[in-house]
Amino acid sequence: MKLNKINRLGFVALVLAVLSSCENSETQTVTSLNNLVWSDDFDNSGAPDINRWVYEIGDGTAQGIPGWGNNELQYYTARPENVKVENGVLKITAIKENYMGAGYTSARILTKGLFQQKYGRFEARIKLPWGKGLWPAFWMLGDDENGSVSWPNIGEIDIMENRGDEPTITHGSIHGPGYSAGNAVTKSYDLNARLDTQFHIYGIEWGPNYINYYVDDVLYNQITPDDLPDGTNWVFNDREFYIILNVAVGGSFAGSPNVETVFPQTMEIDYIRVFN
Amino acid sequence: MKSLEKIKNQTILTLLLALVFLGCERDISDDAVLASFASTAEIFTDSPVGMGSDFYFPYRGSKATAWSVDDSEGYESSSSMRFDVPNATDPEGTYAGAIFRVEGAGRDLTNYDALTFWIKASQGVVIGELGFGEDFINNEYITTLSNVSVGTNWQKVIIPIPDASKLIQERGLFRYSAGTQATNGLGYTFWIDELKFEKLGTIAQPRPSILNGNDVSVNTFIGVNIDITDLNQTFNLGNGRDVTIAAAPKYFTFSSSNPSVASVNDLGVVEILSAGTAVVSATLGGEDVKGSLNINSIGSFSLPPTPTRNASDVISIFSDYYTNTTVDFYNGYWQPYQTTESADFSVNGDNFLNYTNFNFVGIQFSNPTIDITSLPNLHFNMYIPNGVPSNFDFLVTVVDFGPDGVNGGTDDTRHQLFVRKTPSIVADSWMTIEFSLNGLTNKSNVGILIFENINFSSLTNFYLDNIYFYK
């Protein structure tokens, strides 16, 4: 316990040193972009705002990636059982049920074609689901130029990913050519506080040749081209990205649910905001 | 002495509260602090902390000297508590177990969420029970983590508090019970260090349950008492693992949907008061508890005919009217083929055997066996609730163990008594069934009665009373 804490403090100190953007060692400058350019506060109950969000439906087969490329177990729908706005929060709910040949349903919504931009500060206030096999995520993919560029060349920025059986740990990652899937550039951050019983703010501040990762008021990582494997390229300076929110069930990252996993499970998003 | 202490403490608390309330005219003044008790977290760090001098109370039958302070072992220190679990044959005690009860008023644990400690053992073992909340006075808040797997390296154990708001004055700060069932009766040692209460803040997702989380239905009668059992609380820990602890009834708030039919007290004991239906459910710390007892009270329970034979002409196996012979068990729970469970109950102090999920069951009385040579008849009363199955076919077997006095061997003899479906086999009333045992070859070492369904009979539930041999 004590050692962990020391490590964490040491790590924060390291980040501070690397960033050298703080006025003094007492205060950490977490973000610098404050001009709000896009947001959804989820104030209107019902389906997500069609001017902001589109759905991805199915198990990935139609997209040519059954199991969404990760052996995931859920079938995404646009049904209110799986995705709705209620009491000022967006709720994405994973349900254990037989549906269209899958054992679970859930939802995945994205801003593709409706809101995309290069660089900026992207953050959301989220309360996570919990339990083995749950895999909630707040992430971004690069524009694929009408399908002419494919993953991982388009780039992927994972602002928050969590394994439901690690209720205090968030993961921030980037994927690109030569550093994707199991070889992504990742930092895991243990808040030593639950992510499933409290809302936390997960964000990145992204600019030329850097992506800063923060949770609440703690900057916990910066990724730059220097962090990439030798011989690989930074793909985050040349295209717009769109936002994705989803709750996956099972798959290579989180593993399958077990008998103790409680369903249904809901990810609640209080707001999502983008600043320049 | 102990209860006097308690009364004294309560009096002081009441006085303090009274003073506080007297001292303010409208609300409690900002300066006033409600009487509270020490909230010391630590029980043992390098030595016992604030426990007083007389705090270790062994369980009956355990080895009283099992606990000591070891100044050569410790978790990141040089001292720990050492527990030497004795061999099962140790004349001073066949296991180790005790409570640690703080002297004085008890501690306020309301700001903590778990008892934690580091533990290791001399070999890999499974320790039966670790917990807190037992004070040998009222034992109101006993909390138990069972079957804790302990290895030979230090590991941290977290025992969540089911509902800390209840523990405003707790004296039972630690309890343990460790035997040698899993080590072939051979003793071992384990060490505990950094024993304390903590506010971890990462214990979440409470899922309390009663009756193993099931909605259990019972048909019952006025006057019957039923204990709500299998009281548990499950949490998800910060490491993502679920942990389930047994929690005393006092942590729960029980309620009855129909108190005129069934009442329930704060110990989870249900009393049936009238005919009708009621559902007993519970909450814990404001959370709904999974599981309930659905009561269908049929009304007054008809009692079986009062036995009339002279006690001198009877050897009783089960009766409140006669003195029973020594019985080994009323349900042998013979695995794996037996499905029969017991739901024995009493009505106004009169006891009844109730076999549920019945296929077969044995009642054994072999220590000593009994001699029925002069009493070669069997009597019992039987009550079948909710209808007699159309395929009813019931067999009673009486077994004499022979001169060797043991079940099995070469000298056993048995006699089979058939209860066939006839118009006299009726539901919802007491039947008197009597048989002659003249067909039993030997009668001087009778040791067991076996009841069973035969020919695919689907009888599942019945009551028995007044089982005896007579002249």
XYZ file of C-alpha atoms in Angstrom:
747
model
C 0.000 0.000 0.000
C 2.597 2.523 1.056
C 4.825 1.555 -1.830
C 2.006 2.026 -4.311
C 1.323 5.451 -3.011
C 4.946 6.422 -3.236
C 5.068 5.113 -6.794
C 2.058 7.133 -7.722
C 3.437 10.287 -6.219
C 6.703 9.646 -7.937
C 4.888 9.187 -11.216
C 2.967 12.429 -10.853
C 6.206 14.198 -10.045
C 7.700 12.689 -13.194
C 4.820 13.936 -15.311
C 5.189 17.370 -13.813
C 8.832 17.390 -14.676
C 8.215 16.243 -18.233
C 5.485 18.773 -18.867
C 7.293 21.610 -17.128
C 4.078 23.501 -17.607
C 3.348 24.104 -13.969
C 4.089 27.286 -12.165
C 5.438 25.491 -9.138
C 5.638 22.011 -7.771
C 2.504 22.477 -5.675
C 0.051 23.103 -8.487
C -0.417 21.025 -11.566
C -1.690 22.688 -14.708
C -4.094 20.079 -15.980
C -5.670 21.815 -18.962
C -5.203 25.030 -20.927
C -7.963 25.009 -23.569
C -11.190 26.608 -22.323
C -13.169 27.773 -25.342
C -16.213 25.487 -25.487
C -16.943 24.467 -29.101
C -19.188 21.420 -28.756
C -21.033 19.764 -25.912
C -23.926 17.608 -24.891
C -25.273 18.020 -21.367
C -27.947 15.350 -21.922
C -30.718 17.574 -20.615
C -33.515 16.306 -22.882
C -34.922 12.936 -21.947
C -35.463 10.351 -24.649
C -33.218 9.166 -27.432
C -29.801 10.798 -27.851
C -29.860 14.032 -29.907
C -29.878 13.063 -33.603
C -27.995 16.263 -34.412
C -25.084 15.064 -32.329
C -25.092 11.275 -32.347
C -25.408 8.319 -34.706
C -25.589 4.653 -33.759
C -23.614 1.635 -34.686
C -25.907 -1.388 -34.738
C -25.134 -5.095 -34.632
C -22.281 -7.370 -33.681
C -19.748 -5.951 -36.115
C -20.421 -8.513 -38.853
C -21.929 -5.887 -41.168
C -18.831 -3.787 -40.639
C -16.655 -6.767 -41.549
C -15.366 -7.189 -37.985
C -17.528 -9.761 -36.120
C -17.174 -9.186 -32.407
C -15.985 -5.685 -33.305
C -12.487 -7.039 -33.854
C -12.116 -7.975 -30.183
C -14.302 -11.080 -29.774
C -16.875 -8.951 -27.981
C -20.144 -10.672 -27.053
C -22.745 -7.910 -27.332
C -25.161 -6.869 -30.071
C -25.490 -3.084 -30.247
C -28.972 -1.662 -30.658
C -30.639 1.761 -30.713
C -33.412 0.599 -28.372
C -34.172 2.720 -25.304
C -33.395 -0.299 -23.123
C -29.811 0.034 -24.278
C -29.437 3.790 -24.803
C -31.459 6.749 -23.564
C -31.222 10.118 -21.920
C -32.910 10.278 -18.539
C -32.650 12.565 -15.509
C -29.949 14.629 -17.147
C -27.610 11.761 -17.975
C -27.015 9.550 -20.971
C -27.394 5.910 -20.017
C -25.828 3.111 -22.027
C -26.982 -0.181 -20.588
C -25.593 -3.656 -21.181
C -28.274 -6.326 -20.776
C -27.897 -10.085 -20.544
C -30.441 -11.397 -23.037
C -30.563 -13.470 -26.190
C -30.893 -11.070 -29.088
C -30.110 -11.586 -32.761
C -27.851 -14.511 -31.941
C -25.880 -12.682 -29.244
C -26.023 -13.265 -25.488
C -25.913 -9.584 -24.533
C -27.147 -6.258 -25.871
C -25.686 -2.801 -25.406
C -25.178 0.421 -27.364
C -22.474 2.378 -29.120
C -23.027 5.967 -30.239
C -20.677 8.237 -32.127
C -20.366 11.735 -33.578
C -19.046 10.502 -36.929
C -20.041 12.903 -39.695
C -21.741 15.234 -37.214
C -18.870 16.518 -35.151
C -15.245 15.854 -35.920
C -12.173 17.910 -35.301
C -8.427 17.817 -35.042
C -6.936 18.807 -31.695
C -8.735 20.188 -28.686
C -9.709 19.226 -25.209
C -12.253 16.410 -24.992
C -13.736 15.487 -21.650
C -16.741 13.693 -20.210
C -18.111 13.197 -16.719
C -18.909 9.505 -16.371
C -19.965 6.913 -13.847
C -18.951 3.453 -14.963
C -20.641 0.069 -14.849
C -18.875 -2.673 -12.890
C -18.243 -6.407 -12.848
C -16.094 -8.915 -14.684
C -16.548 -8.722 -18.437
C -17.783 -5.120 -18.643
C -15.743 -2.887 -20.913
C -16.959 0.727 -20.991
C -15.143 3.240 -23.162
C -14.993 6.936 -24.116
C -12.753 7.122 -27.158
C -12.114 8.559 -30.602
C -11.311 7.310 -34.082
C -9.759 9.223 -36.975
C -11.791 10.023 -40.071
C -11.403 7.181 -42.588
C -11.868 9.360 -45.718
C -14.998 7.462 -46.778
C -13.417 4.136 -46.110
C -10.229 4.704 -48.056
C -8.027 4.535 -44.939
C -8.406 1.684 -42.464
C -7.681 1.096 -38.811
C -5.115 1.389 -37.299
C -3.805 3.871 -39.889
C -6.654 6.266 -39.041
C -5.491 6.378 -35.421
C -7.410 5.734 -32.213
C -7.361 7.753 -29.008
C -8.854 5.970 -25.986
C -9.654 8.632 -23.422
C -11.107 6.162 -20.941
C -11.275 2.397 -20.983
C -11.981 0.247 -17.967
C -12.173 -3.399 -17.066
C -15.248 -3.899 -14.888
C -13.273 -6.104 -12.489
C -10.785 -3.279 -11.884
C -13.181 -0.758 -10.372
C -10.521 1.846 -9.541
C -8.383 1.784 -12.718
C -8.774 3.721 -15.976
C -6.646 3.199 -19.066
C -5.656 5.877 -21.572
C -4.205 4.681 -24.885
C -3.361 5.514 -28.460
C -3.354 3.065 -31.346
C -1.696 3.600 -34.710
C 0.185 1.629 -37.351
C 2.795 -0.457 -35.536
C 1.337 0.238 -32.107
C -2.182 -1.118 -32.092
C -4.287 -3.597 -30.111
C -2.023 -5.355 -27.574
C 0.882 -3.082 -28.546
C -0.937 0.207 -28.029
C 0.786 2.968 -26.090
C -1.102 2.827 -22.793
C -1.007 4.234 -19.315
C -3.124 2.758 -16.568
C -4.070 5.009 -13.689
C -5.356 3.788 -10.341
C -7.463 6.475 -8.679
C -7.679 4.448 -5.454
C -11.339 5.445 -5.620
C -14.263 3.699 -7.254
C -15.204 4.603 -10.785
C -18.581 2.836 -10.552
C -20.042 4.601 -7.527
C -18.937 8.156 -8.311
C -18.756 10.352 -11.388
C -15.266 11.237 -12.555
C -14.101 13.518 -15.348
C -12.009 11.776 -17.982
C -10.293 13.964 -20.534
C -7.485 14.576 -22.963
C -5.920 17.728 -24.191
C -4.612 17.084 -27.685
C -2.356 19.269 -29.781
C 0.474 18.974 -32.262
C 2.695 16.055 -31.199
C 1.130 15.558 -27.786
C -1.872 14.102 -26.039
C -2.266 14.820 -22.325
C -4.467 12.496 -20.258
C -6.268 13.604 -17.132
C -8.822 12.355 -14.637
C -10.576 14.924 -12.477
C -7.830 17.341 -11.463
C -4.904 14.988 -12.019
C -2.840 14.942 -15.175
C -1.591 11.379 -15.276
C 0.115 10.998 -18.622
C 1.446 12.693 -21.714
C 2.018 10.769 -24.928
C 4.262 12.248 -27.618
C 5.954 10.829 -30.716
C 8.923 10.008 -28.467
C 6.760 7.353 -26.763
C 6.099 5.452 -29.999
C 7.975 2.281 -30.933
C 11.006 2.900 -33.134
C 10.150 3.219 -36.800
C 6.468 4.020 -36.314
C 4.674 7.234 -37.125
C 2.533 9.684 -35.170
C -0.864 9.735 -36.913
C -2.525 12.345 -34.734
C -1.461 15.548 -36.531
C -3.211 15.113 -39.838
C -6.907 14.258 -39.564
C -10.122 14.919 -37.695
C -11.339 12.487 -35.084
C -14.877 11.722 -33.913
C -16.115 10.681 -30.458
C -17.451 7.240 -29.454
C -19.224 6.122 -26.295
C -19.985 2.434 -25.728
C -20.208 -0.411 -23.244
C -18.829 -3.684 -24.583
C -19.332 -7.068 -22.927
C -16.588 -9.656 -22.983
C -13.804 -9.573 -25.497
C -10.053 -9.663 -25.476
C -9.583 -6.654 -23.181
C -12.032 -7.379 -20.375
C -12.545 -11.146 -20.593
C -15.935 -12.771 -20.357
C -18.492 -12.078 -17.636
C -18.634 -14.678 -14.859
C -21.366 -15.895 -12.546
C -20.797 -12.993 -10.186
C -21.305 -10.346 -12.859
C -24.511 -8.473 -12.154
C -26.653 -7.460 -15.148
C -27.955 -5.070 -16.344
C -25.033 -2.650 -16.097
C -25.196 1.024 -17.007
C -22.629 3.643 -17.929
C -23.944 7.102 -17.062
C -22.550 10.162 -18.848
C -23.427 13.482 -17.229
C -21.892 15.613 -19.982
C -19.365 15.599 -22.756
C -17.547 18.778 -23.763
C -14.995 19.819 -26.350
C -12.847 22.928 -25.945
C -10.387 24.690 -28.231
C -20.537 -8.156 36.471
C -20.464 -7.792 32.719
C -24.072 -6.826 32.421
C -23.595 -4.363 35.267
C -20.845 -2.727 33.272
C -23.131 -2.509 30.319
C -25.910 -0.961 32.353
C -23.470 1.514 33.771
C -22.267 2.502 30.339
C -25.757 2.876 29.013
C -26.655 4.999 31.981
C -23.693 7.238 31.405
C -24.596 7.553 27.752
C -28.177 8.412 28.603
C -27.045 10.948 31.166
C -24.660 12.534 28.718
C -27.356 12.734 26.081
C -29.750 14.176 28.603
C -27.201 16.796 29.628
C -26.567 17.711 26.034
C -30.233 18.101 25.311
C -30.915 19.985 28.505
C -28.136 22.358 27.669
C -29.775 23.769 24.592
C -33.124 25.373 24.182
C -33.959 24.718 20.557
C -31.344 22.825 18.587
C -28.199 21.237 19.763
C -25.675 24.023 19.993
C -22.787 23.988 17.586
C -20.451 23.477 20.494
C -22.243 20.423 21.798
C -20.812 17.091 20.815
C -23.010 14.045 21.188
C -21.599 11.503 23.547
C -19.489 9.117 21.575
C -17.002 6.392 22.210
C -13.374 6.009 21.343
C -12.909 5.461 17.642
C -9.449 3.942 17.892
C -8.862 1.921 14.754
C -6.018 -0.327 15.827
C -6.442 -3.605 17.671
C -2.919 -4.926 17.277
C 0.043 -3.286 15.599
C 3.252 -4.250 17.389
C 1.284 -4.955 20.531
C -2.382 -4.806 21.512
C -3.675 -1.236 21.217
C -6.050 0.125 23.834
C -7.535 -3.284 24.526
C -7.041 -3.213 28.291
C -5.485 -6.103 30.155
C -8.281 -8.674 30.012
C -9.471 -8.940 26.438
C -8.812 -12.483 25.226
C -11.707 -14.906 25.757
C -11.307 -18.389 24.231
C -14.236 -20.390 22.942
C -15.333 -23.396 24.949
C -13.410 -26.497 23.932
C -10.661 -24.509 22.255
C -7.074 -24.428 23.441
C -6.937 -21.404 25.715
C -3.217 -20.810 25.212
C -3.359 -20.760 21.412
C -2.735 -17.015 21.170
C 0.518 -15.228 21.931
C 2.552 -12.239 20.786
C 5.472 -13.332 18.615
C 8.419 -10.945 18.688
C 10.245 -12.725 15.881
C 7.615 -12.478 13.124
C 5.753 -9.478 11.782
C 4.442 -7.757 8.709
C 7.016 -5.043 8.010
C 7.770 -5.177 11.715
C 9.201 -7.565 14.277
C 6.012 -8.394 16.174
C 2.738 -10.051 15.337
C -0.005 -12.117 16.927
C 0.698 -15.824 16.779
C -2.002 -18.477 16.806
C -0.957 -22.068 17.394
C -3.783 -24.295 16.247
C -3.464 -27.544 18.244
C -3.670 -31.082 16.938
C -7.221 -32.388 17.034
C -6.162 -34.808 19.772
C -4.755 -32.123 22.076
C -6.242 -32.735 25.534
C -6.146 -28.983 26.280
C -8.435 -28.163 23.368
C -9.089 -29.507 19.907
C -9.042 -26.216 18.017
C -8.137 -22.547 18.444
C -10.714 -19.817 18.740
C -11.505 -16.750 20.786
C -12.918 -13.276 20.858
C -10.906 -10.110 21.452
C -13.132 -7.885 23.567
C -11.930 -4.416 24.376
C -12.217 -3.485 28.030
C -14.498 -0.618 28.909
C -17.164 1.078 26.896
C -16.492 -0.241 23.415
C -15.482 1.598 20.292
C -17.285 3.774 17.797
C -16.628 2.083 14.451
C -19.147 4.057 12.434
C -16.493 5.836 10.379
C -14.818 2.656 9.153
C -15.855 0.295 6.402
C -13.731 -2.783 7.067
C -11.660 -4.778 9.501
C -8.316 -5.435 7.830
C -5.160 -7.301 8.699
C -2.177 -9.096 7.287
C -1.997 -12.847 7.735
C 0.269 -15.771 6.919
C 0.482 -19.385 8.042
C 3.099 -22.074 8.553
C 1.520 -23.989 5.679
C -1.265 -23.355 3.211
C -4.488 -23.633 5.209
C -8.130 -22.675 5.096
C -9.116 -20.905 8.304
C -12.714 -21.525 9.300
C -13.890 -18.178 10.610
C -12.455 -14.683 10.990
C -14.507 -11.668 11.961
C -15.738 -9.348 14.679
C -18.849 -8.282 16.556
C -18.938 -11.020 19.188
C -18.665 -9.816 22.785
C -20.105 -12.767 24.796
C -22.730 -10.345 26.107
C -25.356 -9.746 23.450
C -23.358 -10.840 20.391
C -25.497 -8.496 18.362
C -23.283 -7.696 15.426
C -21.354 -10.887 14.710
C -19.754 -10.636 11.276
C -17.911 -13.592 9.798
C -15.734 -14.268 6.807
C -15.641 -18.046 6.428
C -13.088 -20.407 4.920
C -10.288 -17.912 4.429
C -7.491 -19.343 2.295
C -4.147 -18.408 3.836
C -0.742 -19.059 2.323
C 2.769 -18.892 3.709
C 3.437 -15.299 2.624
C 1.855 -12.234 4.172
C -1.455 -11.340 2.524
C -4.011 -8.710 3.364
C -7.514 -9.729 4.385
C -10.434 -7.300 4.173
C -13.603 -8.050 6.119
C -16.186 -5.394 5.205
C -18.529 -4.057 7.871
C -22.081 -4.930 6.764
C -23.440 -1.574 8.022
C -21.032 0.517 10.060
C -23.737 2.891 11.290
C -24.783 0.152 13.700
C -21.423 -0.069 15.458
C -21.517 2.922 17.791
C -20.223 1.051 20.816
C -18.705 -2.262 19.796
C -16.584 -4.315 22.167
C -16.167 -7.438 20.050
C -13.311 -6.224 17.888
C -12.008 -9.533 16.577
C -12.905 -13.190 16.606
C -11.426 -16.278 15.070
C -12.007 -20.003 14.945
C -9.471 -22.333 13.376
C -9.478 -26.112 13.377
C -7.679 -28.957 11.693
C -10.480 -30.458 9.600
C -8.526 -29.722 6.430
C -5.121 -30.769 7.766
C -5.911 -34.316 8.867
C -6.085 -33.219 12.468
C -2.559 -31.830 12.473
C -1.862 -28.454 14.009
C -0.337 -25.410 12.346
C 0.489 -21.808 13.139
C -0.754 -18.593 11.678
C 0.218 -15.003 12.330
C -1.866 -11.824 12.141
C -0.467 -8.295 12.123
C -1.697 -4.745 11.575
C -5.149 -5.744 12.807
C -7.308 -2.647 12.574
C -10.431 -1.014 11.259
C -10.027 1.101 8.149
C -12.019 3.444 5.948
C -10.953 2.084 2.572
C -13.578 3.961 0.571
C -13.454 1.343 -2.186
C -15.896 -1.164 -0.703
C -19.049 -0.856 -2.770
C -21.978 -2.495 -4.518
C -23.647 -3.992 -1.425
C -25.889 -6.952 -2.198
C -27.416 -8.163 1.079
C -29.407 -11.390 1.082
C -31.486 -13.604 3.328
C -32.447 -17.236 2.714
C -29.545 -17.426 0.240
C -31.286 -14.846 -1.904
C -34.241 -17.120 -2.611
C -37.932 -16.331 -2.356
C -38.918 -19.228 -0.131
C -42.548 -20.290 0.236
C -43.844 -22.132 3.287
C -47.189 -23.490 4.296
C -47.489 -23.124 8.006
C -49.748 -22.735 10.998
C -50.645 -20.425 13.848
C -48.063 -20.636 16.611
C -45.158 -21.725 14.434
C -41.846 -19.868 14.778
C -39.562 -19.698 11.782
C -36.001 -18.352 11.834
C -34.893 -16.271 8.867
C -31.542 -17.890 8.060
C -28.546 -17.460 5.746
C -28.093 -13.746 6.399
C -25.321 -12.425 4.190
C -23.865 -9.226 2.854
C -21.798 -9.148 -0.339
C -19.545 -6.299 -1.399
C -17.268 -5.644 -4.330
C -13.793 -4.706 -3.081
C -11.449 -2.183 -4.636
C -9.530 -5.034 -6.269
C -12.689 -6.016 -8.141
C -13.335 -9.160 -6.137
C -16.614 -9.935 -4.455
C -16.547 -10.894 -0.796
C -19.509 -12.327 1.096
C -19.742 -12.171 4.878
C -22.273 -13.660 7.238
C -24.001 -10.816 9.069
C -25.948 -11.012 12.319
C -29.720 -10.356 12.207
C -29.264 -7.047 14.043
C -27.734 -5.495 10.950
C -31.007 -6.104 9.104
C -34.388 -4.425 9.390
C -37.065 -7.070 8.946
C -40.622 -6.361 8.029
C -43.820 -8.278 7.434
C -46.302 -7.293 4.744
C -49.104 -8.469 6.998
C -48.204 -8.204 10.683
C -51.552 -9.610 11.766
C -50.668 -12.887 10.037
C -46.937 -13.032 10.737
C -44.772 -10.873 12.950
C -40.992 -10.722 12.736
C -38.650 -9.467 15.435
C -35.242 -7.843 15.130
C -33.545 -11.232 15.438
C -35.286 -12.424 12.289
C -37.645 -14.765 14.119
C -41.070 -15.008 12.490
C -44.140 -15.878 14.502
C -47.335 -16.975 12.793
C -50.332 -15.270 14.402
C -53.358 -16.012 12.233
C -54.518 -17.572 8.984
C -53.629 -15.739 5.784
C -50.617 -14.771 3.754
C -47.668 -12.520 4.496
C -44.278 -11.803 3.001
C -41.315 -11.240 5.299
C -38.554 -9.188 3.701
C -35.673 -7.064 4.927
C -33.428 -4.108 4.284
C -29.823 -3.553 5.314
C -28.406 -0.057 5.465
C -31.315 1.139 3.351
C -30.671 -1.457 0.633
C -33.389 -3.908 -0.282
C -32.335 -7.412 0.674
C -32.548 -10.207 -1.885
C -34.702 -13.110 -0.742
C -37.972 -13.317 1.133
C -40.186 -15.673 3.060
C -43.637 -16.083 1.544
C -45.905 -17.349 4.276
C -49.163 -19.159 3.712
C -50.669 -19.655 7.141
C -53.307 -22.344 6.960
C -54.647 -21.400 10.359
C -54.806 -23.441 13.517
C -52.582 -26.455 13.574
C -54.434 -29.617 14.471
C -52.419 -31.575 16.968
C -52.023 -35.340 16.657
C -53.935 -37.525 19.107
C -52.340 -37.452 22.532
C -50.600 -40.776 23.202
C -52.445 -42.908 25.746
C -50.070 -45.780 26.400
C -48.189 -45.966 29.661
C -44.640 -44.690 29.459
C -43.434 -48.019 30.860
C -44.865 -49.744 27.780
C -43.094 -47.434 25.315
C -39.632 -46.657 23.923
C -40.011 -43.318 22.265
C -37.963 -42.107 19.288
C -39.669 -38.754 18.814
C -42.401 -37.377 21.013
C -43.018 -34.516 23.407
C -45.238 -36.816 25.464
C -42.672 -39.490 26.306
C -38.989 -39.196 27.127
C -37.115 -40.013 23.943
C -34.307 -42.509 23.737
C -30.927 -41.197 22.600
C -31.211 -40.469 18.882
C -28.142 -40.053 16.642
C -30.028 -38.104 14.004
C -33.489 -37.531 12.623
C -32.134 -36.947 9.123
C -28.967 -38.743 8.032
C -28.497 -36.444 5.024
C -27.155 -39.369 3.077
C -25.329 -38.025 0.045
C -25.544 -38.152 -2.874
C -28.873 -39.875 -3.442
C -30.929 -38.409 -0.642
C -32.815 -35.241 -1.493
C -34.768 -35.067 1.745
C -34.315 -31.915 3.777
C -35.618 -31.118 7.217
C -37.847 -28.178 8.115
C -38.725 -29.258 11.624
C -40.891 -26.843 13.544
C -42.673 -26.356 16.796
C -46.129 -25.129 17.618
C -46.474 -23.654 21.077
C -43.591 -25.795 22.249
C -44.780 -29.018 20.670
C -42.160 -30.295 18.217
C -42.750 -31.864 14.825
C -40.499 -33.475 12.270
C -41.049 -32.051 8.808
C -39.400 -33.732 5.835
C -39.363 -31.710 2.629
C -38.171 -32.542 -0.877
C -38.546 -36.112 0.327
C -37.259 -39.246 -1.301
C -35.945 -41.211 1.677
C -34.659 -40.475 5.154
C -33.279 -42.336 8.140
C -33.647 -41.878 11.889
C -30.819 -43.617 13.725
C -30.643 -44.485 17.426
C -27.621 -46.756 17.730
C -25.817 -45.338 20.777
C -27.055 -47.572 22.255
C -29.332 -49.653 20.073
C -32.649 -50.508 21.671
C -34.220 -53.805 22.617
C -37.865 -54.030 21.514
C -38.320 -57.729 22.223
C -41.061 -56.924 24.706
C -42.335 -53.941 22.650
C -42.720 -55.435 19.156
C -44.945 -52.734 17.640
C -44.301 -49.414 15.920
C -46.492 -46.317 16.196
C -46.234 -42.990 14.430
C -48.477 -40.097 13.507
C -48.207 -38.722 9.990
C -49.604 -35.529 8.443
C -49.498 -34.880 4.706
C -50.181 -31.226 3.847
C -51.622 -30.127 0.483
C -52.958 -33.389 -0.855
C -51.890 -37.008 -1.087
C -50.200 -37.764 -4.422
C -52.148 -40.245 -6.552
C -49.098 -42.498 -6.758
C -48.519 -42.483 -2.979
C -46.587 -45.571 -1.863
C -44.624 -45.392 1.355
C -42.228 -47.867 2.928
C -41.035 -48.031 6.515
C -38.038 -50.256 7.226
C -36.983 -51.212 10.741
C -33.418 -52.518 10.997
C -31.908 -54.581 13.813
C -28.122 -54.215 13.826
C -27.567 -57.656 15.348
C -25.133 -58.559 18.130
C -22.340 -56.424 16.621
C -24.511 -53.364 17.229
C -23.443 -51.653 14.008
C -25.259 -50.852 10.807
C -23.960 -53.278 8.176
C -21.870 -56.337 8.818
C -23.344 -59.791 8.479
C -25.881 -59.951 11.298
C -28.364 -57.213 10.375
C -32.027 -58.105 9.942
C -34.787 -55.871 8.670
C -38.530 -55.756 8.406
C -40.426 -53.805 5.750
C -43.782 -52.196 6.500
C -45.834 -50.923 3.559
C -48.179 -47.945 3.794
C -50.253 -48.254 0.616
C -52.647 -45.716 -0.842
C -56.030 -46.500 0.683
C -59.044 -44.332 1.526
C -57.673 -43.937 5.030
C -54.582 -42.090 3.711
C -55.825 -38.503 3.701
C -54.286 -35.062 3.550
C -54.354 -32.241 6.073
C -55.137 -34.354 9.086
C -53.175 -36.546 11.461
C -53.144 -40.242 10.669
C -52.208 -42.863 13.215
C -50.143 -45.658 11.703
C -49.340 -48.790 13.713
C -47.562 -51.974 12.731
C -46.624 -55.231 14.366
C -42.906 -56.013 14.179
C -43.313 -59.710 14.849
C -41.802 -60.319 11.414
C -38.480 -58.820 12.494
C -36.126 -61.744 13.168
C -33.994 -60.063 15.813
C -35.381 -57.353 18.053
C -32.702 -56.773 20.676
C -30.467 -54.360 18.745
C -32.803 -52.161 16.730
C -30.870 -49.130 15.473
C -32.583 -47.365 12.611
C -35.883 -46.487 10.988
C -35.949 -45.672 7.283
C -38.829 -43.952 5.503
C -38.896 -43.949 1.716
C -40.952 -43.360 -1.389
C -41.279 -46.548 -3.468
C -42.695 -47.297 -6.910
C -42.102 -43.719 -8.016
C -44.305 -42.266 -5.307
C -44.096 -38.473 -5.459
C -44.786 -37.673 -1.813
C -42.552 -34.654 -1.094
C -43.626 -33.122 2.190
C -44.992 -34.532 5.448
C -44.853 -34.177 9.218
C -44.211 -36.921 11.771
C -44.820 -37.067 15.488
C -45.045 -39.620 18.291
C -42.733 -42.206 16.782
C -42.404 -44.967 19.346
C -42.242 -48.724 19.915
C -44.853 -50.181 22.229
C -45.980 -53.338 23.998
